[in-house]
Coordinates of C-alpha atoms and ligand atoms in Angstrom, one line a residue:
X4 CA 28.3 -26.1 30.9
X5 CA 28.3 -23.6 33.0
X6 CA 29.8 -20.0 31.7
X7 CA 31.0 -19.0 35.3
X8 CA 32.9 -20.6 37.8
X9 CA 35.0 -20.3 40.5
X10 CA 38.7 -21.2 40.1
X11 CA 41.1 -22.7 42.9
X12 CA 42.8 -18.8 43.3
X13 CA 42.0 -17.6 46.6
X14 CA 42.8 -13.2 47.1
X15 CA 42.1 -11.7 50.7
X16 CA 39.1 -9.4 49.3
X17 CA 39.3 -6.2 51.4
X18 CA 35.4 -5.5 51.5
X19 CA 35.2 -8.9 53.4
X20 CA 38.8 -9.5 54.8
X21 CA 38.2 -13.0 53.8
X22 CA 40.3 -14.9 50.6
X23 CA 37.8 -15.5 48.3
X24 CA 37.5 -17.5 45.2
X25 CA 38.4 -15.8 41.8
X26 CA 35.3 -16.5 39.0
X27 CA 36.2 -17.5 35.9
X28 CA 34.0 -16.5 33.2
X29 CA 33.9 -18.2 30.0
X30 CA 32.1 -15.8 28.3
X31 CA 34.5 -12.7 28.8
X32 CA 37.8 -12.0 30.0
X33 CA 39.0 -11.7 33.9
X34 CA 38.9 -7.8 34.3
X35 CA 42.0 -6.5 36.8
X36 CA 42.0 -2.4 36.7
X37 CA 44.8 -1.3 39.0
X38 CA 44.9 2.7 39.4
X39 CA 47.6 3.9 38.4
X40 CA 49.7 7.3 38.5
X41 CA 49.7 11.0 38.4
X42 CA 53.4 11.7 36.4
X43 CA 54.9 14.7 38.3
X44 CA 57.7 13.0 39.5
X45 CA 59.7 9.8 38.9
X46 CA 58.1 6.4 40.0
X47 CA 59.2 5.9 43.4
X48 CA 59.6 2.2 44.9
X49 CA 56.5 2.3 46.3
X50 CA 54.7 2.0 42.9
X51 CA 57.6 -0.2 42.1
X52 CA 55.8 -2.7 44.5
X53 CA 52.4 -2.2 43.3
X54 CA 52.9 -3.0 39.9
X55 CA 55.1 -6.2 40.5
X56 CA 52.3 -7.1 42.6
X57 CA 49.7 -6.6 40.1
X58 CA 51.9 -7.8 37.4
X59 CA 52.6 -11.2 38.9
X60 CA 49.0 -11.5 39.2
X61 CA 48.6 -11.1 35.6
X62 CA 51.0 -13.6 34.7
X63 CA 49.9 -15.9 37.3
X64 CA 46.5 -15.8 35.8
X65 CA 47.7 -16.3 31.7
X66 CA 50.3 -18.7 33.0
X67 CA 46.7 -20.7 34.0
X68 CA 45.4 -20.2 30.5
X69 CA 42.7 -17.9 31.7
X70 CA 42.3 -14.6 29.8
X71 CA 42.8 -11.5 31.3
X72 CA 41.9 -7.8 30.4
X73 CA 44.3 -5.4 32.7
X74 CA 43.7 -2.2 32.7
X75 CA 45.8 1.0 34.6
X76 CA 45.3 5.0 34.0
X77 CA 47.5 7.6 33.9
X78 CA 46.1 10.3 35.8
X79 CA 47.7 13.3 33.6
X80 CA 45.6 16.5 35.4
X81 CA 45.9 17.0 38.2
X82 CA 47.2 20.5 40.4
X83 CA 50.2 18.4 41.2
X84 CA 51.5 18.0 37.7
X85 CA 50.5 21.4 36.6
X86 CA 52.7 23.1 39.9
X87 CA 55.8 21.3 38.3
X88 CA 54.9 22.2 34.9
X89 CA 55.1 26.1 36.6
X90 CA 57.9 24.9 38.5
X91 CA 60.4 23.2 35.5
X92 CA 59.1 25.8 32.7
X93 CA 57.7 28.4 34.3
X94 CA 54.9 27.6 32.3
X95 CA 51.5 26.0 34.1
X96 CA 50.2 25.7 30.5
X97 CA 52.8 23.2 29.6
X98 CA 51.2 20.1 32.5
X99 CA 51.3 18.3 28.7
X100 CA 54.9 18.0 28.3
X101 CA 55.6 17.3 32.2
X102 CA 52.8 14.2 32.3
X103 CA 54.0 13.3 29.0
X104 CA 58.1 13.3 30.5
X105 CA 57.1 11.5 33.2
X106 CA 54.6 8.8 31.5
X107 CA 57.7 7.9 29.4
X108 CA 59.7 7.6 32.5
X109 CA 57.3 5.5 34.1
X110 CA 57.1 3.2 31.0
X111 CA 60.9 2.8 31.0
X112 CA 61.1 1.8 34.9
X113 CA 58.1 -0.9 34.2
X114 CA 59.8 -2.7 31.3
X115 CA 63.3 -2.6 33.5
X116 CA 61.2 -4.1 36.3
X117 CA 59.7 -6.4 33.5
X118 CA 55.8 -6.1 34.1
X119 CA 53.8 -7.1 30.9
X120 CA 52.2 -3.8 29.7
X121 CA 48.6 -3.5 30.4
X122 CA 46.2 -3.8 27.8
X123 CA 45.1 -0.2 28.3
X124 CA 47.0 2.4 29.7
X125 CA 44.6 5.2 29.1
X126 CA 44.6 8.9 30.4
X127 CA 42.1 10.9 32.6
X128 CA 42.4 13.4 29.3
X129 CA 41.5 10.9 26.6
X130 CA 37.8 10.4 28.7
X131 CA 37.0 13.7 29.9
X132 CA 33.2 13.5 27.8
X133 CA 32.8 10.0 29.1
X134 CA 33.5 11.4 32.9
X135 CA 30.5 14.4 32.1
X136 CA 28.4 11.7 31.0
X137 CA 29.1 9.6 33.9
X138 CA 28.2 12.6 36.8
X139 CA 25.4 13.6 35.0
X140 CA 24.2 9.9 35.4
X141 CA 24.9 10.5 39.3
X142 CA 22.9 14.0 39.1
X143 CA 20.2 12.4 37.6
X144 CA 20.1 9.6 40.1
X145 CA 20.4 12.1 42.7
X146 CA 23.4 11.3 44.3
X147 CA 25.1 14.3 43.2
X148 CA 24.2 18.0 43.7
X149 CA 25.7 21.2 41.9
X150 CA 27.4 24.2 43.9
X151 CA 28.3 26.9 41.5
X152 CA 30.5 25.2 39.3
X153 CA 31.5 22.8 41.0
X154 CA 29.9 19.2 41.6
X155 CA 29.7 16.7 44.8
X156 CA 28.3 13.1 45.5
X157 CA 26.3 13.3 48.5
X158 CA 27.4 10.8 50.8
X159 CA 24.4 11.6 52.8
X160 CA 22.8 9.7 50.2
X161 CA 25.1 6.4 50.1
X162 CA 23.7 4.8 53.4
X163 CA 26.6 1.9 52.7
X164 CA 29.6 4.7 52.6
X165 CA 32.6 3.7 54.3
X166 CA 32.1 0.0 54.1
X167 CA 35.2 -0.8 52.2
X168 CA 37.8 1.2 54.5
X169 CA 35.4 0.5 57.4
X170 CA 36.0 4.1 58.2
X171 CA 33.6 5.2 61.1
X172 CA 31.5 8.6 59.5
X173 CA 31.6 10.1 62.7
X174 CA 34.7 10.1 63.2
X175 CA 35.5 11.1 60.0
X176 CA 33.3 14.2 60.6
X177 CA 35.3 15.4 63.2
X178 CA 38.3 15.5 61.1
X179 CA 36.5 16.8 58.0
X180 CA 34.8 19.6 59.9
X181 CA 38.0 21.3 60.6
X182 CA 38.8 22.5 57.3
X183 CA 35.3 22.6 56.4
X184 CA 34.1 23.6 52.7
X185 CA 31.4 25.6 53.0
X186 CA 30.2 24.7 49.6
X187 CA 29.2 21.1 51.2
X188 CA 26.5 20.3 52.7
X189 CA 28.5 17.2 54.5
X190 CA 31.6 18.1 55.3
X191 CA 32.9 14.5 53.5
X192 CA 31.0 14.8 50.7
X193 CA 33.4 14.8 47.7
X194 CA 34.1 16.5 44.2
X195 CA 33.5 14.7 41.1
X196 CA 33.8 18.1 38.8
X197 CA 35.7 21.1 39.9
X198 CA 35.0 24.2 38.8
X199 CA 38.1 26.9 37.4
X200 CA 38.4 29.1 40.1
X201 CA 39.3 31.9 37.6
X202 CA 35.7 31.6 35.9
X203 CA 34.0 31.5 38.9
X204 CA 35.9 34.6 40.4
X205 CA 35.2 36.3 36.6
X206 CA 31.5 34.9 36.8
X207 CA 30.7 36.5 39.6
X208 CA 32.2 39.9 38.4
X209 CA 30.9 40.3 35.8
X210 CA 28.0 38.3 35.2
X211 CA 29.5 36.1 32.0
X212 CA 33.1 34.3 31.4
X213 CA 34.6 34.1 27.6
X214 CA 37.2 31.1 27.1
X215 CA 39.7 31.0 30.4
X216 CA 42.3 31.9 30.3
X217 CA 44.1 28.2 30.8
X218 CA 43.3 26.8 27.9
X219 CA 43.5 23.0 27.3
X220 CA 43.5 22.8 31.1
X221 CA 39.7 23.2 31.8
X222 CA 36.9 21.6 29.6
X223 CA 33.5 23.1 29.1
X224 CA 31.0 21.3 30.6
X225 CA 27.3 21.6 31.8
X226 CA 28.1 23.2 35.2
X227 CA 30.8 25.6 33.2
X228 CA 34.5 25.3 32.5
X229 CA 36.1 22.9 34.9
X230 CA 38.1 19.5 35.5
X231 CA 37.4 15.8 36.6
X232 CA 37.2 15.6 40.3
X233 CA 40.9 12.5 41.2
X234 CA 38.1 9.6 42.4
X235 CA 35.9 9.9 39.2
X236 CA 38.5 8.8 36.4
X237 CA 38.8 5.2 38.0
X238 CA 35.0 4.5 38.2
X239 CA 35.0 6.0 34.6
X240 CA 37.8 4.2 33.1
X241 CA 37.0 1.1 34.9
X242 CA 33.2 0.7 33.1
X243 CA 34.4 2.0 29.8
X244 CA 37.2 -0.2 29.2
X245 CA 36.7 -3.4 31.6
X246 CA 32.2 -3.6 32.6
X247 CA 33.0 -5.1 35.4
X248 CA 36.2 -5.5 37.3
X249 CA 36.9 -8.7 39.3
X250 CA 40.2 -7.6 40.5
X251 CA 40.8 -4.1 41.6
X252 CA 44.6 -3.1 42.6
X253 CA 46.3 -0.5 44.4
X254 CA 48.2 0.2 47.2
X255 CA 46.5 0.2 50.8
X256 CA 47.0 4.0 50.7
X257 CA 44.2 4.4 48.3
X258 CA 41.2 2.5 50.3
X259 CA 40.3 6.1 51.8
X260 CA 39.1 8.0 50.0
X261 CA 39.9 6.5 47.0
X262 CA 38.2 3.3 46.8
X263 CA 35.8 4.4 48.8
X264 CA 34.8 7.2 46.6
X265 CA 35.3 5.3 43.7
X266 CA 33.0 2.2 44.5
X267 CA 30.3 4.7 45.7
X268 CA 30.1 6.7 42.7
X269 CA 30.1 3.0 40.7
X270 CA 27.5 1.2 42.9
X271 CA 25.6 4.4 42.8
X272 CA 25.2 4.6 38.5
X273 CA 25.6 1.4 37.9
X274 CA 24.6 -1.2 40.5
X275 CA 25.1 -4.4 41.5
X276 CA 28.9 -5.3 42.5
X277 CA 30.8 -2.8 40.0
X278 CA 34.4 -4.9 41.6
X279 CA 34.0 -8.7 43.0
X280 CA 37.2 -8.5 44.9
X281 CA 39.4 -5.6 46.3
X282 CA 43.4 -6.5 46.7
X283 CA 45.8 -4.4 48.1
X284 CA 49.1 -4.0 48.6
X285 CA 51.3 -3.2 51.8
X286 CA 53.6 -0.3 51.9
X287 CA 57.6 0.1 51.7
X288 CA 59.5 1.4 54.3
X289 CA 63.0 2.9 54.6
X290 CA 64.2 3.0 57.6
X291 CA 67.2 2.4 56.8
X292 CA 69.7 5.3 57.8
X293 CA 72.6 4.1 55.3
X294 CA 70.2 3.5 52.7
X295 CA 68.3 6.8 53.5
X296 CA 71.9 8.4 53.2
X297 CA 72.7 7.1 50.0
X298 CA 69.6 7.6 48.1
X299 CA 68.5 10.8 49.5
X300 CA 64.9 10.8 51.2
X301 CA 62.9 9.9 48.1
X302 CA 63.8 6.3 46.6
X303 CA 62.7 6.3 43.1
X304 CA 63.0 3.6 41.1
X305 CA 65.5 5.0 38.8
X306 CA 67.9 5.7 41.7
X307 CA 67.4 2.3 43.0
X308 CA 68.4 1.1 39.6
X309 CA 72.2 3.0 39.8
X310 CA 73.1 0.6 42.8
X311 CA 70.7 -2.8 42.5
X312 CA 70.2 -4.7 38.9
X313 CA 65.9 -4.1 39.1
X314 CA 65.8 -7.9 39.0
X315 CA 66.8 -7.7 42.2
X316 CA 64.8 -5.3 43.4
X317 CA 61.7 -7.5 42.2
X318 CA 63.1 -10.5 43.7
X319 CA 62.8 -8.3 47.0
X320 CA 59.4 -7.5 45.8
X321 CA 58.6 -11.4 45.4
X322 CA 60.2 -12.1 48.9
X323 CA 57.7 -10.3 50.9
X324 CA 54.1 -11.3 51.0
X325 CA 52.4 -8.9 49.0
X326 CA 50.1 -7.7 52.3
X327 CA 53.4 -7.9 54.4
X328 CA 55.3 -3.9 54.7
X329 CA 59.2 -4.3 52.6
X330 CA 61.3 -3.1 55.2
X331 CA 64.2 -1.6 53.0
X332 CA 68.3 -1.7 54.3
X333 CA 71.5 -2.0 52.6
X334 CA 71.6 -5.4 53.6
X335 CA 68.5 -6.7 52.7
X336 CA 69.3 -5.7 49.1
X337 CA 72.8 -6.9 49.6
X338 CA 71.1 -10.3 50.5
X339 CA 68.3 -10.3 48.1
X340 CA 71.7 -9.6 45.7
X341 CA 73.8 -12.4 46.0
X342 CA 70.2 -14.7 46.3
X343 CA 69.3 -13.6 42.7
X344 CA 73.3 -14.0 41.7
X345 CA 73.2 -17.6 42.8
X346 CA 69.0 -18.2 40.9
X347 CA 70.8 -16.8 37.8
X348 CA 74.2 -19.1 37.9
X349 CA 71.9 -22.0 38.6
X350 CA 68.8 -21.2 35.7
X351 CA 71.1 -18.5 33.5
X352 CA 71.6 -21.1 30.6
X353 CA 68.4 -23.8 31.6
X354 CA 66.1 -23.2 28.8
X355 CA 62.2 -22.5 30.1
X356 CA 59.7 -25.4 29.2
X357 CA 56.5 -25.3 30.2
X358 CA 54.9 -28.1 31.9
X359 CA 52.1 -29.7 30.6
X360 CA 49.7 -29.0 33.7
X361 CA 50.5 -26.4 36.5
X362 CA 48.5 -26.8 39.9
X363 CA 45.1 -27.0 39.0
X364 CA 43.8 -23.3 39.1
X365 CA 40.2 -24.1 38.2
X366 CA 37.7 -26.4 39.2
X367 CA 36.4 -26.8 35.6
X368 CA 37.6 -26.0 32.3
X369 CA 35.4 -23.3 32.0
X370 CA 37.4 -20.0 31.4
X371 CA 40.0 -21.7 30.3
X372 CA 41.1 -21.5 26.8
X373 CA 44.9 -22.3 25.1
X374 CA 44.9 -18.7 23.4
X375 CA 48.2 -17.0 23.2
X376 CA 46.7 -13.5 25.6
X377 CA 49.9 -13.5 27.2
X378 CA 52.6 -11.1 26.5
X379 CA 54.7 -13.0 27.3
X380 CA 55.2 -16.7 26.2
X381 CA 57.6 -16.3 23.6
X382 CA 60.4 -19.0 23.5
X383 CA 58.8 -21.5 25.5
X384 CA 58.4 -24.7 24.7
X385 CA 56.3 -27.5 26.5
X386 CA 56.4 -30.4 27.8
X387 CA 54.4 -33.9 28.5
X388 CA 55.6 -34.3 32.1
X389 CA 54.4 -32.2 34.9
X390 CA 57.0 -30.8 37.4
X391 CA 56.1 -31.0 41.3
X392 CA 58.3 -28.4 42.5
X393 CA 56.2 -26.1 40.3
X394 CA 53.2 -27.6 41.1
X395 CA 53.7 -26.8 44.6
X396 CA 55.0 -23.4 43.9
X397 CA 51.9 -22.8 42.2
X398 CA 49.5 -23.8 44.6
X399 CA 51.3 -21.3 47.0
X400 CA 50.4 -18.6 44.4
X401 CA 46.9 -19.6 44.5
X402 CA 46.6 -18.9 47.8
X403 CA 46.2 -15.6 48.1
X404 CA 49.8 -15.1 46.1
X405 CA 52.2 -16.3 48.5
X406 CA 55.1 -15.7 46.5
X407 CA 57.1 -16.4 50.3
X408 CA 56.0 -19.9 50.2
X409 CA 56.5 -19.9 46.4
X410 CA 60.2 -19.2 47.3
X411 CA 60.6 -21.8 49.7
X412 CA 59.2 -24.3 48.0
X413 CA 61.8 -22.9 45.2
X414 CA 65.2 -23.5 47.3
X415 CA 64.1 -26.9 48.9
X416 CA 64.2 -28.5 45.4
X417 CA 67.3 -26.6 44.5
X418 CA 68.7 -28.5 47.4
X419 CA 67.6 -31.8 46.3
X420 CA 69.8 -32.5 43.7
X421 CA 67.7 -35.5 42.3
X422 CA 64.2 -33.6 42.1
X423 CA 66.0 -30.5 40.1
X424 CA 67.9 -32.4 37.8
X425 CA 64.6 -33.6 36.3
X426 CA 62.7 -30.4 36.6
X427 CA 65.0 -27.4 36.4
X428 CA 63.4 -26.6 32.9
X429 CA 60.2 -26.3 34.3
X430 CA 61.1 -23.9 37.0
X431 CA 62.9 -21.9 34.9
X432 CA 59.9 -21.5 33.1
X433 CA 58.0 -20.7 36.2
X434 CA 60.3 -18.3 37.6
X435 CA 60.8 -16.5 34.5
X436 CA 57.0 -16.1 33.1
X437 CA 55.6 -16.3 36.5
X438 CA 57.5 -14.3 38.5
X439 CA 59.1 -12.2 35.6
X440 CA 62.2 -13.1 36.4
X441 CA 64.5 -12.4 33.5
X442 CA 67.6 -15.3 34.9
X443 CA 70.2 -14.4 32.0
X444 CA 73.3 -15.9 32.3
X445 CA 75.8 -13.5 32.7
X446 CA 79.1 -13.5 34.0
X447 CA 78.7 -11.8 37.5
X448 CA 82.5 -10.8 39.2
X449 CA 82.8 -13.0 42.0
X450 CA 80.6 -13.1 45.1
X451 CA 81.6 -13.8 48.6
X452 CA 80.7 -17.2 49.5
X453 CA 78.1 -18.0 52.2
X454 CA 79.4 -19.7 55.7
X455 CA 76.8 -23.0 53.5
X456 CA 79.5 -22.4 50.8
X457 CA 82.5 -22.3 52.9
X458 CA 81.7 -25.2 54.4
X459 CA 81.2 -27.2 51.7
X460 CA 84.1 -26.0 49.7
X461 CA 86.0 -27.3 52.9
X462 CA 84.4 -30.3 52.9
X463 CA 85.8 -31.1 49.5
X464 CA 89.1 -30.0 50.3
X465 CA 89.2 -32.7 53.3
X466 CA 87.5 -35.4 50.9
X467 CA 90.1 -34.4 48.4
X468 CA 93.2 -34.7 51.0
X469 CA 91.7 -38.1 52.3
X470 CA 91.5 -39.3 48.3
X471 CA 87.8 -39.5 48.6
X472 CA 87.3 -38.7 45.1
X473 CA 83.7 -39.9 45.0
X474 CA 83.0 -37.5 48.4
X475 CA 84.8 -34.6 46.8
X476 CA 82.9 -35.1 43.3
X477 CA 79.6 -35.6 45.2
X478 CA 80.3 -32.2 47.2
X479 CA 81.7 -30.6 43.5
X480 CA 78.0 -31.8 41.8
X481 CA 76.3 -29.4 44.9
X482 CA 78.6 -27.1 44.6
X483 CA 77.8 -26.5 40.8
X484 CA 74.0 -26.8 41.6
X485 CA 74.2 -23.6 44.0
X486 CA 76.2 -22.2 41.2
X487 CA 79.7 -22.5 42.2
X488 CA 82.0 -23.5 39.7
X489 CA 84.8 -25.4 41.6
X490 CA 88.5 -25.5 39.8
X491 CA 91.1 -27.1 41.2
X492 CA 94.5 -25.8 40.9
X493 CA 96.8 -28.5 39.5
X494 CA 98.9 -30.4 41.7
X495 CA 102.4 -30.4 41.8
Ligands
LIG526 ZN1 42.1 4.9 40.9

């Protein structure tokens, strides 16, 4: 048997803008690295909808018994973090305790959002030797030159640079040229080691530096003391903890530079395709004046959190097509509110079983193994029978994960009161390991019915005043399914 093949999962690869197949590899785990953040600040929706994106990935992926290695950095040195660390303690030396604060913070968000924590989570300071290792691999292959202390890939020398983003160099070069580095010889050339200004200033002076002055936030190296260059860390982490990576993540604001940067510097050391596929996600948008009002102007997650359970702001996540923009508005998440209100009434107290086949995700069994990788498979129990709704719903994840059509698919056989009955188990277990959502039954205060609602529940009054029981017990039993609990008030 073969050890690679291609599975049924189709992602829109951004090199080619065409879905492509995912490969399954028997011989080693699916490899999704997804870049992560810098912790200054508190995790704003935007990385909200990055990780839910990612993260249904991941469970889409173990839910089809294939094995997956996810990895996503923390990038915790950067100018960024050490300006707040000046800013909050007056301190720059202290960048530790602000990256640390806000890793935490991050964490905390995540698990309310209920993503699966990676498998590694490491920081751009845990691999500092490892990224000195890896540009003097580029130095040696002559990608990379030296300037004082400081060190640049020459793009000059990476005929195929700008093919991800499609980014015309000329162009570019306009742009760049206007706040031109002399240090350069092109213009977009870009750092992979950054030299302490402080030493070089001292260098110069006198000739000879001692230990800077910032200790802990420079690292000696063989072009002096310095940092990592942002775009390095990714190709660095990326090889050390994955090899290769068949699905990288991020948001679409990282394709230039980052990606860019970080698949040259990759191709360039070590060859070949260092990523098989490229999948990004759209932005989020509020434009939303009331919402703008009431949140201030930047939405972190946390803030979010005060006014919507963070179920439902993943269900908003899951309701948008991961390439499509989230436009966000009071009364969207109003909406996406009472939706996730009714999906818990109806699945709150359905126990999750797991089917005994889900739409066939690979062509053979190769990759496929029955190991427990997932995070998240506790209390489920499975099944002989096979249910079509989830079938379905999981065929509209494999291509390219259109959690939209996944949804549909969700409230047509909510409507059919004959298919749930038989299956609701099964979708509870789809919608809660697939989509992470958590569905506990909980006694919300009361909702204000749809015009659907209304009319039904008027329905059943006029059944009920014409003595059509069997009508008014037909409309009750649809009533119940939609999550409405009908009591009558006795009569006198
Ligand atoms: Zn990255």
């Amino acid at each position: 048997m073969r050890n690679q093949d291609f599975s049924n999962i189709v992602i829109k690869n951004t090199m080619t803008s065409k879905k492509e197949k995912v490969i399954i590899d028997s011989s080693r785990p699916t490899a999704i690295y997804v870049c992560g953040i810098t912790p200054y600040d508190y995790a704003h929706i935007g990385h909200g909808r990055c990780n839910v994106t990612f993260d249904v990935l991941v469970r889409y992926l173990r839910a089809n018994n294939i094995v997956v290695k996810y990895c996503r950095n923390f990038t915790d040195i950067d100018d960024k973090i050490i300006a707040r660390a000046e800013k909050e303690f007056g301190n720059a030396n202290r960048y530790k305790e602000i990256a640390d604060k806000y890793i935490d913070a991050f964490t905390q968000d995540m698990n309310k959002l209920n993503c699966v924590t990676p498998d590694f989570q490491p920081r751009v300071t845990e691999v500092i030797n490892e990224i000195i290792a890896f540009v003097e691999g580029l130095l040696d292959k002559g990608v990379a030159y030296v300037v004082d202390n400081d060190v640049y890939f020459s793009i000059d020398q990476w005929p195929t640079y700008g093919s991800l983003s499609k980014r015309n160099i000329e162009e570019l070069l306009v742009g760049a040229r206007v706040s031109a580095n002399e240090k350069k010889i092109n213009p977009l050339d870009f750092a992979l080691w950054k030299g302490s200004v402080k030493q070089t200033r001292r260098e110069t002076q006198t000739g000879d530096f001692a230990q800077d002055d910032d200790e802990g936030m420079f690292w000696q190296s063989p072009w002096g003391m310095g940092r990592p260059g942002w775009h390095i860390e990714c190709s660095v982490m990326a090889t050390q903890y994955l090899g290769m990576v068949d699905i990288h993540g991020g948001g679409m604001d990282l394709i230039f530079p980052h990606h860019e940067n970080e698949l040259a510097q990759s191709e360039a050391l070590l060859g070949g395709e260092p990523v098989r596929i490229w999948m990004h996600n759209a932005f989020v948008q509020i434009n939303n004046e009331k919402m703008s009002k009431s949140l201030g102007n930047f939405f972190t997650l946390r803030d979010m959190f005060t006014q919507y359970d963070p179920m439902v702001i993943r269900y908003i996540m899951l309701m948008h097509h991961y390439r499509t923009p989230i436009e966000f508005s009071v009364e969207m998440c109003t909406m996406a509110q009472s939706t996730y209100n009714r999906l818990e009434k109806i699945f709150g107290t359905i126990q999750s079983i797991k089917p005994a086949t889900i739409h066939m995700s690979t062509t053979s069994t190769a990759g496929a193994t029955n190991t427990t990788d997932t995070n998240n498979t506790a209390e489920t129990t499975s099944t002989d029978s096979t249910s079509k709704t989830v079938d379905a719903m999981s065929a509209a994840l494999a291509d390219d994960m259109n959690t939209v059509a996944a949804l549909g698919i969700l409230f047509d056989a909510i409507r059919d009161t004959t298919i749930f009955e038989q299956e609701k188990e099964q979708i509870a277990w789809f919608l809660r390991e697939v989509f992470g959502l958590l569905l506990v039954a909980e006694e919300k205060e009361s909702v204000e019915l749809s015009h659907e609602m209304q009319e039904l529940v008027a329905a059943r009054e006029e059944a009920r005043a014409a003595k059509d029981y069997k009508k008014a017990d037909e409309i009750r039993a649809k009533l119940q399914l939609l999550g409405y609990e009908v009591q009558d008030k006795k009569a006198k």
